[in-house]
Structures are given as C-alpha cells and as structure tokens.
Coordinates of C-alpha atoms in Angstrom, one line a residue:
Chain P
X1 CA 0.0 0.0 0.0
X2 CA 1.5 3.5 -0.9
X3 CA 2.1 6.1 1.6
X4 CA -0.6 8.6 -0.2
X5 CA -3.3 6.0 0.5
X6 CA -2.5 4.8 4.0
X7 CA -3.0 8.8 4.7
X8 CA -5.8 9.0 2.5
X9 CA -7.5 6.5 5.2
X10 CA -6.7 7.6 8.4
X11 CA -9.1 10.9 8.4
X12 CA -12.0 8.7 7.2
X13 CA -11.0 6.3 10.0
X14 CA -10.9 8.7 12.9
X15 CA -13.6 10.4 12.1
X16 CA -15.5 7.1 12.0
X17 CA -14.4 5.3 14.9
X18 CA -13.1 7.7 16.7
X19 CA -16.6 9.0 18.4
X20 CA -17.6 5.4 19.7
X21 CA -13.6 4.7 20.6
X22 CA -14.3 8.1 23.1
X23 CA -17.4 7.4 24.0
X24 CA -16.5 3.7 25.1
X25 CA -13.4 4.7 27.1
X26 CA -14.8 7.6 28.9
X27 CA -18.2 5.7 30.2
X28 CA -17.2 1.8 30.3
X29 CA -13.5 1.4 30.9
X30 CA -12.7 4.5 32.8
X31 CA -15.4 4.0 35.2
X32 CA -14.9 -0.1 35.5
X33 CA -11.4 1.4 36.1
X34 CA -12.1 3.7 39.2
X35 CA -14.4 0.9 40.3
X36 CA -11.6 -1.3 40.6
X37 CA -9.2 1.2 42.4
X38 CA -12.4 3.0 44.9
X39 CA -12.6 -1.7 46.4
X40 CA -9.0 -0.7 47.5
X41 CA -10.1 2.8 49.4
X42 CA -11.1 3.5 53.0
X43 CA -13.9 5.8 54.3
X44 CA -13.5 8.9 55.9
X45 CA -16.0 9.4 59.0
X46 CA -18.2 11.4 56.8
X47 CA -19.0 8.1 54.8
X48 CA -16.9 9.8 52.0
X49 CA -14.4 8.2 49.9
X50 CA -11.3 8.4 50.9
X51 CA -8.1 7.5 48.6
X52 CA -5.8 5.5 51.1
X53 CA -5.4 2.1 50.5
X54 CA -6.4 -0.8 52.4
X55 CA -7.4 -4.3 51.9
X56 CA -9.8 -4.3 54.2
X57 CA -12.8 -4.5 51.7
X58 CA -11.5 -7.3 50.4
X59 CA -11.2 -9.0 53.7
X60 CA -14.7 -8.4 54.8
X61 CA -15.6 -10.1 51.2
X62 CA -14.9 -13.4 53.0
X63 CA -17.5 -12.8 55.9
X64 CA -19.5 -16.0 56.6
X65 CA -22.9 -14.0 55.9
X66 CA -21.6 -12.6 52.6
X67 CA -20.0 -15.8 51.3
X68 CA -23.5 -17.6 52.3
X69 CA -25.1 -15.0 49.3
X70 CA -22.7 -16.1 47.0
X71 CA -23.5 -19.1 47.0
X72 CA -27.0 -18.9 47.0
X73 CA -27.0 -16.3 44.5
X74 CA -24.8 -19.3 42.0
X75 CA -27.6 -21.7 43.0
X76 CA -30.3 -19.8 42.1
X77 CA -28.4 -18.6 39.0
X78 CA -27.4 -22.2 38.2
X79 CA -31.6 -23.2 39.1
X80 CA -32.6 -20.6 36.8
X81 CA -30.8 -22.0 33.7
X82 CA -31.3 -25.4 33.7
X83 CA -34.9 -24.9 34.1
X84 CA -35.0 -22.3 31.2
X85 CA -32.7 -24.9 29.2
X86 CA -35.1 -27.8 30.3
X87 CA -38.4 -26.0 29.4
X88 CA -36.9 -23.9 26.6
X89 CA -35.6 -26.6 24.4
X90 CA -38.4 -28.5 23.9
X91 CA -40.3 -25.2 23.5
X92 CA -38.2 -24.1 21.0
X93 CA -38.0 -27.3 18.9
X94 CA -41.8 -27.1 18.6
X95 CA -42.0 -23.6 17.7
X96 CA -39.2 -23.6 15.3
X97 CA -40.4 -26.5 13.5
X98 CA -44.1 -25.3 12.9
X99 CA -45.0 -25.3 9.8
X100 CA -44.4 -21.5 8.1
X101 CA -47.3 -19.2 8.7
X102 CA -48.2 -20.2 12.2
X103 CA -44.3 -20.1 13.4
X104 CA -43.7 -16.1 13.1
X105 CA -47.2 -15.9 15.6
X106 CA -45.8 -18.5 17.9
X107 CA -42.5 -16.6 18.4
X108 CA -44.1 -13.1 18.8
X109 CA -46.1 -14.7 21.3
X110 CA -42.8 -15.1 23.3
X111 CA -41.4 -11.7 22.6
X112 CA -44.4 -9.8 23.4
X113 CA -44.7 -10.0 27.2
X114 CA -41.1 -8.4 27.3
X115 CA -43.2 -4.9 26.1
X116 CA -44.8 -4.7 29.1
X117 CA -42.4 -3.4 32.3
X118 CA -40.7 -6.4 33.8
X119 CA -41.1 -5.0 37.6
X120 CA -44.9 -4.9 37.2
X121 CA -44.8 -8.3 35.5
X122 CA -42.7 -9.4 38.3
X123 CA -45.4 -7.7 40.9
X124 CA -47.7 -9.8 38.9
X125 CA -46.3 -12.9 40.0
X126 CA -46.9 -11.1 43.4
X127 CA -50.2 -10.6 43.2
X128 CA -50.9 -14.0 42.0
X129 CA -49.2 -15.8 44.8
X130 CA -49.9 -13.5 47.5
X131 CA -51.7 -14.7 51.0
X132 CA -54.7 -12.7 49.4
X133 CA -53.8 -13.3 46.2
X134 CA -55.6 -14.9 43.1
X135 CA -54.3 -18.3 43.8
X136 CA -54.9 -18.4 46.7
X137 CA -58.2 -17.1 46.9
X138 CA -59.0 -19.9 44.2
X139 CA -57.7 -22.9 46.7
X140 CA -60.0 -21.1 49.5
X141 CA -63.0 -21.2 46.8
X142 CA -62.7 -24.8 46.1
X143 CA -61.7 -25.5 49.9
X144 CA -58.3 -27.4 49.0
X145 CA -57.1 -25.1 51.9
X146 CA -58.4 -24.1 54.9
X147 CA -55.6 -21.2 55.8
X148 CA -54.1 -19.5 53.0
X149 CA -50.8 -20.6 51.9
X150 CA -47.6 -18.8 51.8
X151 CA -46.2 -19.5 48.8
X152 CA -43.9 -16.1 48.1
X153 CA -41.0 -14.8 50.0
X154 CA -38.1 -17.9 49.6
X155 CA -35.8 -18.9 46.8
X156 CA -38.1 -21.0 45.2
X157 CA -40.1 -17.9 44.0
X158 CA -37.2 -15.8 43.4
X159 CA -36.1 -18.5 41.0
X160 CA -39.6 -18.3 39.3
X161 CA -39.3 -14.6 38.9
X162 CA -35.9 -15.4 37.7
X163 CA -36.9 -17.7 34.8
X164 CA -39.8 -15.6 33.9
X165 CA -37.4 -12.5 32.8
X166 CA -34.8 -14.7 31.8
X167 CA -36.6 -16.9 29.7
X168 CA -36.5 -15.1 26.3
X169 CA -32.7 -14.9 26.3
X170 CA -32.8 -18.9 26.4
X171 CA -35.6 -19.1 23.8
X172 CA -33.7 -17.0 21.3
X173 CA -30.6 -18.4 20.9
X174 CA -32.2 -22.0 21.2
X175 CA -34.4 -21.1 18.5
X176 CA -32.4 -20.1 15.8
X177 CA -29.6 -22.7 16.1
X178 CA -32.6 -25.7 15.8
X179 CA -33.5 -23.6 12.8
X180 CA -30.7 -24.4 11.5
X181 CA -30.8 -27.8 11.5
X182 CA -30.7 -29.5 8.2
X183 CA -33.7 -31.8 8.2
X184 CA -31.6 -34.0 5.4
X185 CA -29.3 -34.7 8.4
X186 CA -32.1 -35.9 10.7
X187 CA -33.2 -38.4 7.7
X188 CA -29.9 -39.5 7.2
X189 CA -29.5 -40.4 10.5
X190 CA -32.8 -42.5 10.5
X191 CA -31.9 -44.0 7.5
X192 CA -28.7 -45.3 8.6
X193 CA -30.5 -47.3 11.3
X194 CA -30.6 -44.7 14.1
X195 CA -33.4 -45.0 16.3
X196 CA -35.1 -41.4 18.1
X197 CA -32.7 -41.0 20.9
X198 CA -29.8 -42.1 19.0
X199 CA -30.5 -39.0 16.5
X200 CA -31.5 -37.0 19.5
X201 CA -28.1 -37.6 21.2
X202 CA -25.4 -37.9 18.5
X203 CA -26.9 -35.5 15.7
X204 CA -29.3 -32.8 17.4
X205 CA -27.9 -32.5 20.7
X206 CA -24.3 -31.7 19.0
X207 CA -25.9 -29.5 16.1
X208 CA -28.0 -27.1 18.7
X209 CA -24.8 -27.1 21.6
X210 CA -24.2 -23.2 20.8
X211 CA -27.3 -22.2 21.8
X212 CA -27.6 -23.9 24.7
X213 CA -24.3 -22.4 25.7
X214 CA -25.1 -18.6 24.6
X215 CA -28.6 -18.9 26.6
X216 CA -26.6 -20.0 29.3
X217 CA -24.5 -17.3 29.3
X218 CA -27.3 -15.0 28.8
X219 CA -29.3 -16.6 31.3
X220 CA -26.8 -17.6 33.9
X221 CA -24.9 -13.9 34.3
X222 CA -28.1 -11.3 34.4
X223 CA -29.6 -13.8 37.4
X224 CA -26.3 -13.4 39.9
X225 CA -27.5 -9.1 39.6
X226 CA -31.0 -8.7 39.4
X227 CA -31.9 -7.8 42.6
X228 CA -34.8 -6.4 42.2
X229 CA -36.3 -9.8 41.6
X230 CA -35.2 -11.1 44.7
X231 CA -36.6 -7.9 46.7
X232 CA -40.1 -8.6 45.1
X233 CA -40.3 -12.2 44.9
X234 CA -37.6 -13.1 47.5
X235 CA -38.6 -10.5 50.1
X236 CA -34.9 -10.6 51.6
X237 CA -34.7 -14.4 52.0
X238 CA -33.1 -15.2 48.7
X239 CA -31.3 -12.3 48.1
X240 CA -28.1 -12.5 45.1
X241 CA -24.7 -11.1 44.7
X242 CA -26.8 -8.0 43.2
X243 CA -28.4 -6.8 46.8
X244 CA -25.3 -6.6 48.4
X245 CA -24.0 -4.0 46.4
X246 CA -27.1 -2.3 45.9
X247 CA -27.2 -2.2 49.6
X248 CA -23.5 -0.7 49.5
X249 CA -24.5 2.0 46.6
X250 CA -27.9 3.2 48.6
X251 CA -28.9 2.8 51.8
X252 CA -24.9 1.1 53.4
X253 CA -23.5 4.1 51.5
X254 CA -20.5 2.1 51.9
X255 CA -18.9 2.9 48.1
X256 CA -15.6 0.9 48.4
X257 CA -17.1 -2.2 49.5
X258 CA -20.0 -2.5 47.1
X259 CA -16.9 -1.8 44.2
X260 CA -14.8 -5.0 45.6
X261 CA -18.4 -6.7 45.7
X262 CA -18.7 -5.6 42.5
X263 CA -15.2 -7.0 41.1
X264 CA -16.6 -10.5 42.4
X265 CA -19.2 -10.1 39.8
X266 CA -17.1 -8.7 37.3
X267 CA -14.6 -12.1 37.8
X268 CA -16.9 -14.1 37.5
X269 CA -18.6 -12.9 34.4
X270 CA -14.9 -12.7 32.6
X271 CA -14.6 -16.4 34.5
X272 CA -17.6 -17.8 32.7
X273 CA -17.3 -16.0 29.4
X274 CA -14.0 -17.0 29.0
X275 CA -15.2 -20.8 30.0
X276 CA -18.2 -20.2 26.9
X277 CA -15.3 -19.1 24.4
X278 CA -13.2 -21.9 24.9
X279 CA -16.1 -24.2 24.9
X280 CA -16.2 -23.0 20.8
X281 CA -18.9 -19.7 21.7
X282 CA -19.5 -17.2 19.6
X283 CA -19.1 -13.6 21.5
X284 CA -21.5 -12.0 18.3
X285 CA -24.4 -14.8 19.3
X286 CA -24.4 -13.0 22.5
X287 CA -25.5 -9.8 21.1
X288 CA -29.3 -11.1 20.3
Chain M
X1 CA -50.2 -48.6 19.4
X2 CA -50.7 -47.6 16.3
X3 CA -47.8 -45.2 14.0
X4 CA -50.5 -42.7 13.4
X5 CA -51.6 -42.7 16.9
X6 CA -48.8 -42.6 18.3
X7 CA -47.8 -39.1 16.3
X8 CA -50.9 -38.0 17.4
X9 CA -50.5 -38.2 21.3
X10 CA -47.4 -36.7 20.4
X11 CA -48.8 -33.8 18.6
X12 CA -51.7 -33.8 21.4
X13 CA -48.5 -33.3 24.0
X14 CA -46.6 -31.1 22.3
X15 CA -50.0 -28.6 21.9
X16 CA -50.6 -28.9 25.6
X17 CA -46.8 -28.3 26.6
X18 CA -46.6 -25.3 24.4
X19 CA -50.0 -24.1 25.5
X20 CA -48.9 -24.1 29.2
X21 CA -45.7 -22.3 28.2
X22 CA -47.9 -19.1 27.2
X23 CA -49.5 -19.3 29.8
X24 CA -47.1 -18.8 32.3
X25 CA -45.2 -16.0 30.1
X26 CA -48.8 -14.2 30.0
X27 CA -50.2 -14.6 33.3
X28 CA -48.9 -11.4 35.0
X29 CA -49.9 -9.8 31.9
X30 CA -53.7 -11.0 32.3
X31 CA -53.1 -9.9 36.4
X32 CA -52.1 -6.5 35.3
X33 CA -55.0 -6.1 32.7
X34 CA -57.7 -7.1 35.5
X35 CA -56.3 -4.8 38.1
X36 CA -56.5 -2.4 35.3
X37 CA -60.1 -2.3 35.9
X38 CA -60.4 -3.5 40.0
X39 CA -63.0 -0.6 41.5
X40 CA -61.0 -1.7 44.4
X41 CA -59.8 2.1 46.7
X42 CA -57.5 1.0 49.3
X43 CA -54.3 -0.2 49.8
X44 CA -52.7 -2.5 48.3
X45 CA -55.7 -2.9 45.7
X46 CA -55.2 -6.5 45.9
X47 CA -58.8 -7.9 46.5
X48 CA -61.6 -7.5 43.9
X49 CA -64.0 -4.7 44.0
X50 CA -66.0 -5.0 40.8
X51 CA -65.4 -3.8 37.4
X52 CA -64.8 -0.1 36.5
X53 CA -63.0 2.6 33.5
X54 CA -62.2 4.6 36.5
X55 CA -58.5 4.2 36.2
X56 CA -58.5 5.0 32.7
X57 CA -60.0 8.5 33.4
X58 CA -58.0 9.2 36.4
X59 CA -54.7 8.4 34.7
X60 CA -55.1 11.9 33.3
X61 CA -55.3 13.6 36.2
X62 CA -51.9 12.0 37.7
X63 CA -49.3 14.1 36.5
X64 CA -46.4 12.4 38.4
X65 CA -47.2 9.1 36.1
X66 CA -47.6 10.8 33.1
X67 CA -44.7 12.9 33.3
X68 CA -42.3 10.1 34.6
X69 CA -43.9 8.4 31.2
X70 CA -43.1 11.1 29.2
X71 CA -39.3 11.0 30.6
X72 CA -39.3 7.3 29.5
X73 CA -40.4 8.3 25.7
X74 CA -37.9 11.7 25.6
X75 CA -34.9 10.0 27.1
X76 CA -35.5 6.6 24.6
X77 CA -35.8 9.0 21.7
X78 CA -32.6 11.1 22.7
X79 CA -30.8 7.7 23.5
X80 CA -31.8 5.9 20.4
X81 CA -31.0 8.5 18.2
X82 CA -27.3 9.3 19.5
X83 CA -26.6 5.0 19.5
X84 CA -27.9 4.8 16.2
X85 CA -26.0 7.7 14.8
X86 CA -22.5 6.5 16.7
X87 CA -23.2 2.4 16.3
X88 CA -23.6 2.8 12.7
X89 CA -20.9 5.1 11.7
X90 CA -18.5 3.3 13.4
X91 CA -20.1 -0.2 12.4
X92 CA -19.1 0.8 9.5
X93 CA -15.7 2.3 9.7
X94 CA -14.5 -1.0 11.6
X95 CA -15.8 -2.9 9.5
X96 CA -14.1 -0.8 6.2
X97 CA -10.5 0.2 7.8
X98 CA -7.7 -1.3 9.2
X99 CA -6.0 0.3 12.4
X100 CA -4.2 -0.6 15.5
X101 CA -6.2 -0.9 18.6
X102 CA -9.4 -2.1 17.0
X103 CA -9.5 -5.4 19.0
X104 CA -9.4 -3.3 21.9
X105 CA -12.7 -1.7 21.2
X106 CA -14.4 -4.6 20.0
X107 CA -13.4 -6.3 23.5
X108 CA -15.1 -2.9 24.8
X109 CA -18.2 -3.4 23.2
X110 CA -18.7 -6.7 24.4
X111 CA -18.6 -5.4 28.0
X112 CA -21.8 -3.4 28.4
X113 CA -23.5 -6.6 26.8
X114 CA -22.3 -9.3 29.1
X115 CA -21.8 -8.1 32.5
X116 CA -24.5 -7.4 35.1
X117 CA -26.4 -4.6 34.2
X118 CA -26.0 -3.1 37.9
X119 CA -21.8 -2.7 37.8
X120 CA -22.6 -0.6 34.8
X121 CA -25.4 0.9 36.8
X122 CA -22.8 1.7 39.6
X123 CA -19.6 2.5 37.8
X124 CA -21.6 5.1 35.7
X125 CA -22.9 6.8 38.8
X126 CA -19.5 6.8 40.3
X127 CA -18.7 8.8 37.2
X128 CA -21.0 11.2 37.2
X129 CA -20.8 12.2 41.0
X130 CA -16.8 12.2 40.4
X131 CA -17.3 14.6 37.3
X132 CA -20.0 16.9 39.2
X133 CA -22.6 16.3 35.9
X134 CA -26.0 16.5 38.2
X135 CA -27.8 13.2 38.3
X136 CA -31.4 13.9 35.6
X137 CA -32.3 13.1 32.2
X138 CA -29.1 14.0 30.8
X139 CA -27.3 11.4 32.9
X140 CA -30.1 9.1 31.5
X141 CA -29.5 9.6 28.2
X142 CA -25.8 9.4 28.3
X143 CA -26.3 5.5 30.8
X144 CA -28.9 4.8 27.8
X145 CA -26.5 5.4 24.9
X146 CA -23.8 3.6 26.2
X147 CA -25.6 0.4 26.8
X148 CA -27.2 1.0 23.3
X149 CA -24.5 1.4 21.3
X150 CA -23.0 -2.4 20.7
X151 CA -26.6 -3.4 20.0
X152 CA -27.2 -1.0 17.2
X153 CA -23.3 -1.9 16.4
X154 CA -23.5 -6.0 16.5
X155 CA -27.2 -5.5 14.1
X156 CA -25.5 -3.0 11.4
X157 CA -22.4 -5.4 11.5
X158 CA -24.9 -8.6 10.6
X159 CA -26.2 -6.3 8.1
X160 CA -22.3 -5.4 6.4
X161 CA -21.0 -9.2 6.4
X162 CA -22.9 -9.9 3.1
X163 CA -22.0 -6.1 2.0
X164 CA -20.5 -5.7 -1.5
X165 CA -17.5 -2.8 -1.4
X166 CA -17.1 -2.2 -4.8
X167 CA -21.1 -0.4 -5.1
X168 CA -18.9 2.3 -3.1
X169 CA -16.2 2.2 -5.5
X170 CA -18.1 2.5 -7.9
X171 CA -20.4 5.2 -6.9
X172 CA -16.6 6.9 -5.7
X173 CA -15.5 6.2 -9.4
X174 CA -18.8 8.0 -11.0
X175 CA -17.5 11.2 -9.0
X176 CA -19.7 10.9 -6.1
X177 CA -17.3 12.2 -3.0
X178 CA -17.3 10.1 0.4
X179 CA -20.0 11.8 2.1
X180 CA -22.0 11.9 -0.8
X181 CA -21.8 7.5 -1.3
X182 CA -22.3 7.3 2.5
X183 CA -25.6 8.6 2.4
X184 CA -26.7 7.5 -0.9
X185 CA -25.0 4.2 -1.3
X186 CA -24.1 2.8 1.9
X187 CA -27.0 3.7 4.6
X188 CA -29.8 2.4 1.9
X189 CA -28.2 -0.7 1.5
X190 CA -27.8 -1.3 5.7
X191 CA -31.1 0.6 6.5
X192 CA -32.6 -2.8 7.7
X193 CA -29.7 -3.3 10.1
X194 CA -29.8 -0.2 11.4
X195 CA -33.7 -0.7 12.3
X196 CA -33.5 -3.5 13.6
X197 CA -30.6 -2.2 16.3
X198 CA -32.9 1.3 16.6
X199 CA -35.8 -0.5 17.4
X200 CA -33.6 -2.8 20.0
X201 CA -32.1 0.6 21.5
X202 CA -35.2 1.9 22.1
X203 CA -37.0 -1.2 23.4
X204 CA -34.0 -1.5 26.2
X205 CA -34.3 2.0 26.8
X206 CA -37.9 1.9 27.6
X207 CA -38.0 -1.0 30.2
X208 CA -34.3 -0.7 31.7
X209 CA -34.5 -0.3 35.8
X210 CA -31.2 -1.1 37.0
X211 CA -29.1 1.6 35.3
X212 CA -31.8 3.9 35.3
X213 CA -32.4 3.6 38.9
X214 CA -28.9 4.3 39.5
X215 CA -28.0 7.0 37.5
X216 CA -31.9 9.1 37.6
X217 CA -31.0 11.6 40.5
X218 CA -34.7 13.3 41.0
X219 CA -35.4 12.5 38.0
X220 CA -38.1 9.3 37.4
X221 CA -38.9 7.2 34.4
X222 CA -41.9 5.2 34.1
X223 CA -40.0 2.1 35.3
X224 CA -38.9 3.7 38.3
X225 CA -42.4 5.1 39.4
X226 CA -43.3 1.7 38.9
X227 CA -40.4 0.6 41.7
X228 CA -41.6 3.4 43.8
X229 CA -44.9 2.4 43.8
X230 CA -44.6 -1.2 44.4
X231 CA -43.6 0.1 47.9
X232 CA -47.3 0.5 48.8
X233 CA -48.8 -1.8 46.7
X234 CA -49.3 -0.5 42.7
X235 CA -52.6 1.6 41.6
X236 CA -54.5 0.3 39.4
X237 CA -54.0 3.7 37.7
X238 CA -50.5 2.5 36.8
X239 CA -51.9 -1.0 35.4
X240 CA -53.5 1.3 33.2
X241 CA -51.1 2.6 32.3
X242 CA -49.1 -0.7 31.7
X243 CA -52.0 -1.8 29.7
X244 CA -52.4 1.5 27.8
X245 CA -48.4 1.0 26.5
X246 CA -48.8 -2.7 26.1
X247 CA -51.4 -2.2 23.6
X248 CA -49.7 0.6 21.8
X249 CA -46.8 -1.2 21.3
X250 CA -48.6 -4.0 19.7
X251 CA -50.7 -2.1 17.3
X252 CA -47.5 0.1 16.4
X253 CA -45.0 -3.4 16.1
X254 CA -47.5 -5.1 13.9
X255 CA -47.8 -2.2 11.7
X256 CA -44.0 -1.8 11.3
X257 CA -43.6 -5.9 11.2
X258 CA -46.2 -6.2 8.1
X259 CA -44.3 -3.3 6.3
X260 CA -40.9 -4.9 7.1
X261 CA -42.1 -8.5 5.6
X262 CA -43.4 -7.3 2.9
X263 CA -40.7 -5.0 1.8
X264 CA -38.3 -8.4 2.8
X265 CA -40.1 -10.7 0.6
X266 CA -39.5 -8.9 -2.9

C-alpha cells in the first residue's frame, strides 16, 4: 500500500471510529477502572471516599454471611438456567419446526410479554401468589385449603421470577440454532439405522450445543445481579450477589465495598465468558 | 399402538406443553390487565372490587405518572438517536479500515452486553458524581447510549457481512465524494440493520430499571415510578397505564412488522 493512500484513510478512520472509541473509554472502561481502584479505598468518618489504601474490603468479602449469598446467589443462577434450558428446548424445537405461517405468531407470542415493564410483570407474579392473592383465593374457593398458603417470599419464587425475565434470552438463541438444522441430516441419520434417541443424542444434541451455551451465558450472568427480583419475589430471604451491592450504593453508602463486591461479579462474568469461548462460543451470538 | 396414533399423542402433548408455556409468560400480563379495571380504593388494591374505567379517566389527572412516562419516551428517543448515529458510523468504519487498537474496542463493546447490568449501573454513577454532571435526564441519556451502542453496532455489522465494497467504489468512481456514497450508497443498503438495532435501542431504553435507577438523580422514568410504587402496593391507575403502553406497542409493532415482511419478501 502506498504512503498517499495509507493517509488517504486515516481521516475517514478517525472520524468514523473515533466517536464510539471516546465514547467507550470515557463511560465503560474508565469507570470499570475507578471501580476497581475505589474496592481498594477507605472511608472517611463522613462516609466519603477516601483514597488511602487498604485491603480491608476485600477481607470483609470473605465474611461468613456474605459468602452464604454467593452461594445462594450461583444456585439460584445455576436453578434458573437449567430450568430455562429444560423448558426452553423442547419449547423451542416445537416452535421452530411449525409449519411457516403459524411459526412467526408463535415466536411473537414469546417476545411480546417483554413490552410490558418487567417490575410490574414481576409484581404480577406477586399478586398471583400472594396470601390474598388470586391463587390463593382460588384454593379457599374450592376448599383445598383451609388457611391460605404462603407461597412467596423464599428462593423457590425468586427463581420463578428469575426464569420468567430470563426466559427469552434462552428461547432466542435455542431457536435459531434448531432452525438451522438440516432436516436431510435428521433423515440421514434414520436411515442409517438410528433409532429417536440415538439422533437425538449424536446428531441434534451436538448441532443445537451453541445455543444452549449462549442462553446459558445470557441466562446464567443477568440472574447473579437482578436484585430487584429477589426484593419482590424473594422479600430478603433469597437475596443474590446483586443486593449486596445495591445495599452498599444506597442505603450502606458504603462505596468501596459495594466496588470489591462488584469486582466479584465482574470475575466471575470474565470467568464464565472466557469458560463459553473456549467451549467453541461465539461472543456475536451473544449480542441477540 | 398404532404409528399414526402414536404421532398424534405426540402432537396432542406437544399442543398442551406449548399451551402451558404461554400461559405462564402471559399470566402477569392477564393480572395486570384485571387490576386495570379492579373498582378496588385502598391499599394494596389487591382484592376485587367489581369492574370499572375509573382508572382510565384518572390516569389523566396524575401528572407524576404521566410525566415520569413522558421522561421514558424523551430520554428513549434522545438515547436511540445518539446510539444509532455512533453504532452505525462506526459499524461501518471498523468494518471498512484497518488500524491498530481495534480489537481493543471490540473487546469494549462486548462489556456493556455481558456483565450485570448493575456494575454498569454503579460504575456510571461513580462517574457522574466524580465529574460533578447532576444526576437527571441527561445522565439518563448518556447511561442509555452507552448500553445502546454495541446493539445497534452487533445488528449494522450482521447487516455489512454480506456487504458488497465495490457499489462504493463504484459510486466513488462516477464522481460521487465520500460523504456523498455514504448517504446514498451505503446507509440504503444497511437501512434494515440499522432498524433493527434502533428498534432494539429503544425497546431496552424503555423498560431498563437497573441503570436507570442508578443513574436518575430526582429525575423518574416510568420504570422507576413503577419501583416506587410497588412500595405501597401498585394503583390500578399504573396497570393502566401498563396496559395502555402494552397495547400501543402491539398495534405500532405489527404495523411496522407487516411493512418490514413485505418489503423483505420482494
């Protein structure tokens, strides 16, 4: 390439990347950045944050109540996905092999729930399940109960919540990858002796992996921060790795220990995404 | 049993599986549309009242809601606009040119994608306390448009893979300038992509409550009157409402979806 030309490019360049290169630097990595060096700062009496540093946020990671939420918050996380996985493969095998005109109503019908505000969907699931609520009332009605139940309030319904939100971002990825299936590879298969589960295992399973991987991811990750899920579902008794440093931000106006809670998360994500790309994932399938 | 019976019990199942699927995606919608109309007065609206439009007609008379939903549509339009105009133009420019540093932003883009919405939520409002910008509907715009842009990016990019350089050059070649193929050759041809990641931008706009709720200041959006309200139990004025926007967006998506599949099809 000639001199003149490489020149010719770099103004068209700059002026074409350069806007999303700024914009990317000054509000993702520079605040990730001060994230990471506020988890190494003290406190002043004032609650203000002071730039000395200390370990000491890092220590009090490792207190018995805090590790306890980490590892509910990676069961509920790990709950939440296989249940999506375990609903929404099936799901998606029926919906992506309906026949053409019926298929594009069937997968709107998934898509448009999301329209509506997820924390009044999620206060939904509330009112539903509540003492007074509509299933209740229902078991009352038909006298299967005497007392009304409670059924909200524990980890069981905060994983509910979670697979309601989460469920479309298992459905998705799910969906297109049994599209893609080549239905002369199914026959084959059949044809060469194969009986249902045979096919299923060796030929489908294989063919629709990368789907179940990026829902996972997509799934898995949001569940260990949506804490507001857990506040309306979980009522404090199932909180995730989310509450504690929403805790930290607001009302604990602790800032340097919700950032070293928040470089937990941010390991782990890089932890598990790294684990998805050497597993043969696709970062773009991530992007919906 | 029978072959053709035994495809039937498995169609049977498969109707009834399916069926029960939908039905637990829509069941808060079908609470939310009830309450809509519960004549119920007192806190927390829970139990049944009998049937009334009262809500409907109130809903104009709460200012707080509306204006908190015309926040929502302002700061979506502002965010959506700014992502599209950034996420495209550079879509394209990595996509066209060569230069050092460019895995480096891709890696970037990535981020806002992948990790839990609330460290973004947090690291931005670290930012803007640090940098003095008051907390309100700029802030919003500017948390918006940065969890916007790789989404209009990743769609325009789909859109480029199958994209055919020399149409520039040759546009370039009949004496069109840069600026002049850019708008005339290049954005037709990627219009579809850059829809698609417009329409995306502004959907995540409209329901996001984590990063909104830390980066609003005074300022509320729909979504975080909602949170504020689920305190005391939510109105039935703001299941209206719910119901209201759910209905709009369906009428206004499958306008735009029939125009999109039948411009697709030819």
């Amino acid at each position: 390439m000639s001199k003149h030309k490489m020149k010719s490019q770099t103004i068209p360049a700059l002026t074409m990347v350069g806007p999303v290169t700024l914009w990317l630097a000054f509000f993702v990595a520079i605040p990730l950045l001060y994230v990471l060096v506020m988890s190494f700062c003290s406190l002043d009496s004032h609650y203000n944050v002071q730039f000395q540093f200390t370990l000491d946020n890092y220590r009090r990671l490792f207190d018995a109540n805090y590790v306890q939420i980490y590892l509910q918050s990676l069961l509920i996380a790990f709950l939440t996905t296989l249940i999506c996985i375990v609903i929404a493969y099936p799901f998606s095998f029926i919906i992506a092999r309906t026949l053409s005109k019926k298929k594009a109503i069937l997968y709107m019908l998934v898509i448009i729930p999301f329209w509506t505000n997820s924390l009044i969907r999620i206060y939904g699931w509330r009112t539903f399940l509540g003492t007074n609520g509509w299933l209740n009332n229902t078991l009352q009605t038909l006298h299967l109960t005497g007392a009304p139940i409670e059924f909200l309030f524990n980890r069981g319904t905060t994983v509910l919540g979670m697979v309601y939100c989460l469920f479309p971002f298992m459905v998705l990825p799910l969906y297109t990858a049994i599209e893609k299936l080549d239905t002369n590879l199914l026959e084959a298969s059949s044809d060469l002796g194969a009986r249902g589960k045979t096919t299923f295992l060796k030929v489908i399973l294989p063919l629709t992996a990368s789907g179940i991987f990026s829902g996972s991811i997509m799934v898995f990750i949001p569940c260990l921060g949506f804490f507001f899920v857990s506040d309306i579902l979980g009522g404090g008794n199932a909180d995730v790795i989310g509450n504690l440093i929403e805790r930290q931000f607001q009302s604990g106006n602790n800032w340097p220990l919700g950032a070293a809670l928040s470089i937990i998360l941010i390991a782990l994500t890089l932890l598990l995404v790294k684990l998805y790309q050497k597993c043969g994932g696709d970062m773009d399938s991530l992007g919906v | 049993m029978s072959r053709q019976s035994k495809r039937g019990v498995k169609k049977v199942s498969s109707i009834i599986f399916c069926t029960l699927v939908y039905l637990f995606l829509f069941l808060p919608i079908i609470v939310i549309v009830v309450n809509s109309f519960n004549a119920t007065t007192s806190k927390p609206y829970l139990s049944w009242k009998g049937f009334t439009f009262d809500w409907y007609m109130k809903l104009f008379d709460n200012t707080a809601l509306l204006s908190s939903f015309g926040n929502t549509i302002l700061i979506a339009i502002c965010s959506t606009l700014l992502a599209t105009c950034i996420g495209t133009i550079a879509a394209v420019g990595m996509y066209k040119y060569k230069f050092k540093g460019k895995s480096a932003i891709d890696g970037l883009l990535y981020i806002p994608v992948v990790i839990p919405e609330i460290v973004l939520g947090i690291s931005l409002l670290t930012l803007f306390t640090n940098t003095h910008i008051p907390r309100g509907v700029l802030t919003l715009v500017l948390a918006h448009t940065t969890f916007s842009i790789p989404y209009v990016i990743f769609n325009v990019r789909a859109r480029l893979s199958g994209y055919d350089n020399s149409i520039e050059e040759a546009s370039m070649d009949l004496g069109a300038n840069r600026i002049k193929t850019f708008f005339n050759i290049t954005l037709p041809v990627l219009a579809p992509g850059i829809g698609g990641g417009a329409l995306l931008a502004f959907t995540l706009s409209i329901d996001d409550v984590i990063i909104s709720y830390f980066t609003n200041g005074q300022t509320k959006t729909y979504p975080l009157k909602v949170m504020e309200s689920i305190k005391s139990g939510v109105a039935p004025d703001v299941n209206a409402l719910s119901t209201l926007i759910l209905l709009g967006t369906v009428v206004l998506v499958i306008l735009t979806q029939s125009g999109i599949f039948t411009k697709n099809k030819q």
